[in-house]
């Protein structure tokens, strides 16, 4: 049953319609991911559903008594208030009703007030707030103005959840959250009992949370069952068919245009109906909204750096009593693509500055490579002059720009990043967040560099641009340092990770983020199993004639010895099968085989993880004997 719906919805800003006779419905229990290009109107649609903005035309229908809560991308919170006070805003009606009842105003209809209090559970609103704060790991006494961006996002989510809404509307909920917080949010939303509609460009987050994808494309809303991986396969097939249909249409139109322009002899035999059809085809072609062009990315690599970019040996850094880096050793080679992973405030930027020689360590040695040319992508966009034009931002004082061996006009270069030539003289201040990120990327790639430093480049970029950026970085010959909380982006780009493990400890892992997660999880499980051993009750003292080694160990049985010898081969076979399944899950082939096959492959992949863990545990047990 639909809890809310849009029918024949129209919305436009300027001459481009954002919603063009669009239809949408949100069902009970739906967890819908709303995706689309930057500037297509996703946030505007969310505000319409929340009652903040109005449609130009069309119908918005809500189920009677429906409670809807909207959490914007940058929530507004009172900095002088405590977390408890801000979260309590979510139960404002409950607070007000109980205050009215306790005031015993003779003019009030206390019977109705009491009935409403019972209906919304207003007697214990403080308990609801406290439980929500505990569940989200928030200290109710802290001032909001002291919080980081990630904690402010948690407070906004707490304010929304304490209201116990029927519908939760979230705009980019993962921005400013680190990996642990994103995983926490996934669990929270998967346990949410109401309906959910969210905007995000985090593809792994969509895969783990959404059960339906809705794409806003050229004014229309199209729904696709399943998560983002299923959407990708279906969308590719759909776009291929659309391109073929358009090509056939354009071919027929071209033939009709040739026919209408023939000489006098042809015009004598013209069919009135055929002429009418040509007019209709022209109108259809003019009104057709083709797929928006893709960003075309290229980068000037510049001269190659030395083979070694940086070599760090036992480096440490502290600020006051806080240890940021403690005894880290590592080597970065030319062509490495390194992901820096850690919670907000762990010191990723500090470590990066030491690697690049911009910040000396308190102890240890840093040896830098030769011929290094570094280009930065700034997360906070401080490098952009808001009063400058787009053209001056890319190429100050010149209409031309050198990209590798090519010479391009600045307007042509900007069009590669989906900025029309007419906007080249517009100020940077007129751009949206996603467009500013795109402009930063355009400027970054216009400057020759053999080391790229990208600090949260994925924020506000649409999914298609993210995928193209991944391809560019994968083919880039230089060295890349990437700070991001987008798991899929990291997986598709990095060749190694440097991970914060707390208390200033940093460790380097080969492979992508999935490799790190698997390795760190297994290491944590081994430590957890080994930790209780020293606290166990001491074994009885061995008999005097028994040698200590015999008392500590016993000989394996024949069956156990065979089992021990077979375990490595079993683990190898399972890991090979797991790689095959992961390749299948990442391909489009699987999603053309039906939901049953998708479920079968997903379940088998999970079973292999359990089997591997059981084999590792058994292996350790037998080795210990």
XYZ file of N, CA and C in Angstrom, residues 456-577:
366
model
N 38.554 13.409 -0.135
C 37.090 13.277 -0.274
C 36.595 13.821 -1.627
N 37.109 13.284 -2.734
C 36.671 13.794 -4.041
C 35.257 13.363 -4.410
N 34.717 12.357 -3.718
C 33.432 11.780 -4.140
C 32.225 12.544 -3.621
N 32.398 13.415 -2.623
C 31.252 14.152 -2.094
C 30.586 14.976 -3.194
N 29.293 14.828 -3.315
C 28.456 15.619 -4.237
C 28.611 15.259 -5.709
N 29.475 14.300 -6.046
C 29.579 13.897 -7.448
C 28.525 12.841 -7.750
N 27.935 12.917 -8.960
C 26.954 11.901 -9.310
C 27.669 10.601 -9.666
N 26.903 9.521 -9.736
C 27.482 8.183 -9.873
C 28.224 8.012 -11.194
N 27.692 8.550 -12.290
C 28.369 8.409 -13.580
C 29.735 9.090 -13.566
N 29.810 10.279 -12.959
C 31.091 10.984 -12.875
C 32.065 10.218 -11.994
N 31.560 9.609 -10.904
C 32.408 8.794 -10.041
C 33.020 7.635 -10.824
N 32.202 6.971 -11.630
C 32.703 5.821 -12.387
C 33.762 6.236 -13.399
N 33.572 7.398 -14.034
C 34.565 7.885 -14.990
C 35.853 8.316 -14.293
N 35.715 8.906 -13.105
C 36.895 9.291 -12.319
C 37.680 8.047 -11.908
N 36.961 6.979 -11.557
C 37.623 5.710 -11.234
C 38.462 5.217 -12.408
N 37.884 5.252 -13.612
C 38.604 4.786 -14.800
C 39.862 5.626 -15.039
N 39.725 6.940 -14.869
C 40.862 7.830 -15.091
C 41.993 7.514 -14.115
N 41.657 7.363 -12.830
C 42.686 7.115 -11.817
C 43.312 5.740 -11.990
N 42.503 4.764 -12.428
C 43.040 3.421 -12.653
C 44.085 3.428 -13.772
N 43.890 4.288 -14.792
C 44.816 4.366 -15.927
C 45.938 5.384 -15.717
N 45.874 6.148 -14.648
C 46.850 7.219 -14.385
C 48.219 6.608 -14.077
N 49.260 7.131 -14.719
C 50.604 6.565 -14.552
C 51.293 7.026 -13.277
N 50.829 8.135 -12.709
C 51.480 8.667 -11.525
C 51.009 7.992 -10.247
N 51.299 8.648 -9.117
C 50.968 8.131 -7.790
C 49.733 8.855 -7.260
N 48.863 8.116 -6.599
C 47.625 8.686 -6.092
C 47.522 8.420 -4.591
N 47.203 9.466 -3.833
C 46.831 9.331 -2.425
C 45.356 9.717 -2.313
N 44.572 8.815 -1.777
C 43.125 8.997 -1.780
C 42.575 8.880 -0.366
N 41.938 9.960 0.105
C 41.228 9.947 1.383
C 39.742 9.951 1.066
N 39.054 8.872 1.405
C 37.632 8.773 1.078
C 36.972 7.759 2.000
N 35.651 7.944 2.203
C 34.856 6.962 2.942
C 33.914 6.211 2.008
N 34.087 6.403 0.689
C 33.266 5.701 -0.289
C 33.934 4.357 -0.580
N 33.369 3.270 -0.032
C 34.008 1.953 -0.120
C 34.157 1.474 -1.552
N 33.114 1.631 -2.384
C 33.186 1.151 -3.760
C 34.239 1.918 -4.548
N 34.318 3.221 -4.330
C 35.313 4.036 -5.021
C 36.728 3.592 -4.637
N 36.958 3.381 -3.347
C 38.263 2.909 -2.881
C 38.591 1.549 -3.488
N 37.612 0.633 -3.464
C 37.832 -0.705 -4.014
C 38.262 -0.658 -5.472
N 37.684 0.261 -6.235
C 37.937 0.313 -7.672
C 39.193 1.088 -8.048
N 39.827 1.760 -7.067
C 40.979 2.613 -7.388
C 42.269 2.145 -6.723
N 42.238 1.872 -5.407
C 43.496 1.722 -4.660
C 44.137 0.354 -4.871
N 45.471 0.347 -4.751
C 46.234 -0.903 -4.784
C 46.730 -1.292 -3.403
N 46.662 -0.353 -2.450
C 47.022 -0.653 -1.062
C 46.332 0.360 -0.154
N 46.244 0.042 1.120
C 45.608 0.939 2.087
C 46.530 1.133 3.290
N 46.493 2.322 3.856
C 47.151 2.606 5.138
C 46.037 2.932 6.113
N 45.904 2.107 7.154
C 44.718 2.124 8.003
C 45.090 2.505 9.440
N 44.282 3.398 10.022
C 44.445 3.742 11.436
C 43.874 2.620 12.297
N 44.679 2.112 13.232
C 44.218 1.054 14.134
C 44.162 1.535 15.575
N 44.105 2.872 15.760
C 43.939 3.453 17.087
C 45.258 3.716 17.790
N 45.251 4.707 18.689
C 46.426 5.068 19.500
C 47.642 5.405 18.642
N 47.398 6.014 17.469
C 48.513 6.424 16.626
C 49.127 5.325 15.791
N 48.595 4.112 15.900
C 49.134 2.987 15.131
C 48.519 2.978 13.723
N 49.377 2.906 12.722
C 48.946 2.824 11.327
C 49.569 1.580 10.721
N 48.788 0.883 9.890
C 49.282 -0.349 9.283
C 48.945 -0.349 7.804
N 49.897 -0.836 6.996
C 49.687 -0.891 5.548
C 49.216 -2.286 5.149
N 48.189 -2.329 4.286
C 47.644 -3.584 3.779
C 47.724 -3.569 2.259
N 48.103 -4.700 1.670
C 48.066 -4.833 0.222
C 46.620 -5.047 -0.228
N 46.282 -4.559 -1.420
C 44.942 -4.769 -1.956
C 44.017 -3.620 -1.642
N 42.719 -3.864 -1.869
C 41.720 -2.812 -1.703
C 41.076 -2.876 -0.323
N 39.999 -2.138 -0.154
C 39.373 -2.037 1.159
C 38.742 -3.361 1.588
N 38.240 -4.140 0.630
C 37.684 -5.450 0.979
C 38.774 -6.353 1.530
N 39.959 -6.301 0.918
C 41.090 -7.099 1.423
C 41.432 -6.687 2.849
N 41.456 -5.364 3.107
C 41.745 -4.896 4.459
C 40.690 -5.388 5.452
N 39.415 -5.270 5.090
C 38.352 -5.677 6.001
C 38.446 -7.163 6.341
N 38.709 -7.993 5.322
C 38.816 -9.437 5.561
C 40.012 -9.742 6.454
N 41.171 -9.139 6.129
C 42.379 -9.403 6.921
C 42.240 -8.908 8.355
N 41.707 -7.694 8.525
C 41.592 -7.141 9.878
C 40.556 -7.899 10.697
N 39.472 -8.360 10.041
C 38.446 -9.115 10.761
C 39.002 -10.447 11.252
N 39.743 -11.127 10.388
C 40.335 -12.406 10.801
C 41.348 -12.213 11.931
N 42.146 -11.139 11.826
C 43.128 -10.871 12.874
C 42.436 -10.588 14.206
N 41.326 -9.819 14.159
C 40.587 -9.507 15.388
C 39.976 -10.767 15.996
N 39.467 -11.665 15.138
C 38.858 -12.906 15.653
C 39.915 -13.807 16.288
N 41.101 -13.855 15.671
C 42.189 -14.646 16.255
C 42.611 -14.087 17.604
N 42.718 -12.742 17.680
C 43.099 -12.126 18.962
C 42.043 -12.387 20.026
N 40.764 -12.314 19.618
C 39.685 -12.532 20.575
C 39.706 -13.956 21.117
N 40.035 -14.923 20.242
C 40.073 -16.315 20.702
C 41.288 -16.584 21.573
N 42.387 -15.869 21.292
C 43.613 -16.097 22.039
C 43.646 -15.346 23.356
N 42.890 -14.231 23.440
C 42.956 -13.374 24.633
C 42.615 -14.098 25.929
N 41.557 -14.939 26.024
C 41.204 -15.552 27.303
C 42.214 -16.585 27.797
N 43.113 -17.094 26.905
C 44.011 -18.191 27.292
C 44.845 -17.902 28.535
N 45.482 -16.704 28.659
C 46.307 -16.479 29.857
C 45.493 -16.462 31.145
N 44.204 -16.104 31.065
C 43.390 -15.990 32.268
C 42.802 -17.328 32.703
N 42.995 -18.389 31.898
C 42.412 -19.690 32.237
C 43.096 -20.262 33.466
N 42.370 -21.111 34.177
C 42.921 -21.732 35.389
C 44.142 -22.562 35.011
N 45.204 -22.486 35.817
C 46.421 -23.235 35.479
C 46.170 -24.736 35.520
N 46.800 -25.446 34.577
C 46.659 -26.902 34.537
C 47.406 -27.522 35.709
N 46.970 -28.696 36.139
C 47.680 -29.370 37.246
C 49.136 -29.601 36.866
N 49.996 -29.535 37.877
C 51.432 -29.727 37.637
C 51.680 -31.114 37.068
N 52.521 -31.229 36.065
C 52.782 -32.561 35.486
C 53.523 -33.471 36.461
N 53.347 -34.745 36.241
C 54.074 -35.713 37.074
C 55.566 -35.523 36.865
N 56.379 -35.749 37.905
C 57.819 -35.484 37.804
C 58.485 -36.197 36.645
N 58.014 -37.447 36.322
C 58.708 -38.176 35.274
C 58.336 -37.719 33.874
N 57.275 -36.871 33.743
C 56.839 -36.427 32.414
C 57.623 -35.199 31.985
N 58.116 -35.206 30.772
C 58.831 -34.037 30.245
C 57.844 -32.914 29.986
N 58.228 -31.625 30.157
C 57.302 -30.504 29.965
C 56.666 -30.504 28.593
N 57.395 -30.812 27.534
C 56.818 -30.744 26.199
C 55.719 -31.779 26.017
N 55.852 -32.930 26.653
C 54.823 -33.958 26.549
C 53.571 -33.528 27.280
N 53.761 -32.845 28.429
C 52.610 -32.365 29.179
C 51.870 -31.284 28.406
N 52.596 -30.459 27.640
C 51.951 -29.350 26.944
C 51.307 -29.786 25.633
N 51.804 -30.822 25.015
C 51.306 -31.219 23.704
C 51.040 -32.715 23.691
N 50.143 -33.141 22.809
C 49.936 -34.575 22.612
C 50.015 -34.849 21.124
N 50.268 -36.078 20.783
C 50.392 -36.453 19.386
C 49.013 -36.472 18.735
N 48.930 -35.941 17.486
C 47.669 -35.972 16.761
C 47.323 -37.398 16.377
N 46.032 -37.697 16.367
C 45.582 -38.988 15.856
C 45.790 -39.018 14.346
N 45.709 -40.230 13.766
C 45.876 -40.350 12.310
C 44.833 -39.508 11.586
N 43.583 -39.560 12.084
C 42.497 -38.813 11.446
C 42.755 -37.308 11.520
N 43.217 -36.843 12.702
C 43.487 -35.403 12.863
C 44.657 -34.968 11.983
N 45.695 -35.831 11.863
C 46.841 -35.501 11.037
C 46.433 -35.339 9.572
N 45.575 -36.265 9.083
C 45.065 -36.158 7.707
C 44.251 -34.883 7.524
N 43.427 -34.575 8.537
C 42.594 -33.368 8.467
C 43.468 -32.120 8.382
N 44.527 -32.071 9.194
C 45.424 -30.921 9.198
C 46.101 -30.742 7.839
N 46.509 -31.843 7.220
C 47.188 -31.771 5.928
C 46.243 -31.302 4.814
N 44.948 -31.599 4.957
C 43.989 -31.270 3.903
C 43.441 -29.847 3.997
N 43.570 -29.212 5.176
C 42.958 -27.889 5.381
C 43.484 -26.837 4.408
N 44.818 -26.679 4.174
C 45.275 -25.631 3.252
C 44.660 -25.753 1.852
N 44.537 -26.991 1.342
C 43.947 -27.180 0.019
C 42.477 -26.775 0.018
N 41.766 -27.100 1.097
C 40.353 -26.728 1.196
C 40.192 -25.214 1.221
N 41.065 -24.558 1.999
C 41.002 -23.090 2.071
C 41.276 -22.484 0.698
N 42.281 -23.025 -0.008
C 42.592 -22.520 -1.340
C 41.429 -22.672 -2.305
N 40.761 -23.840 -2.249
C 39.619 -24.073 -3.133
C 38.472 -23.117 -2.833
N 38.206 -22.887 -1.541
C 37.131 -21.979 -1.163
C 37.442 -20.547 -1.586
N 38.695 -20.117 -1.418
C 39.058 -18.757 -1.815
C 38.951 -18.568 -3.329
N 39.299 -19.629 -4.096
C 39.144 -19.557 -5.557
C 37.672 -19.435 -5.934
N 36.823 -20.244 -5.271
C 35.392 -20.177 -5.527
C 34.841 -18.797 -5.160
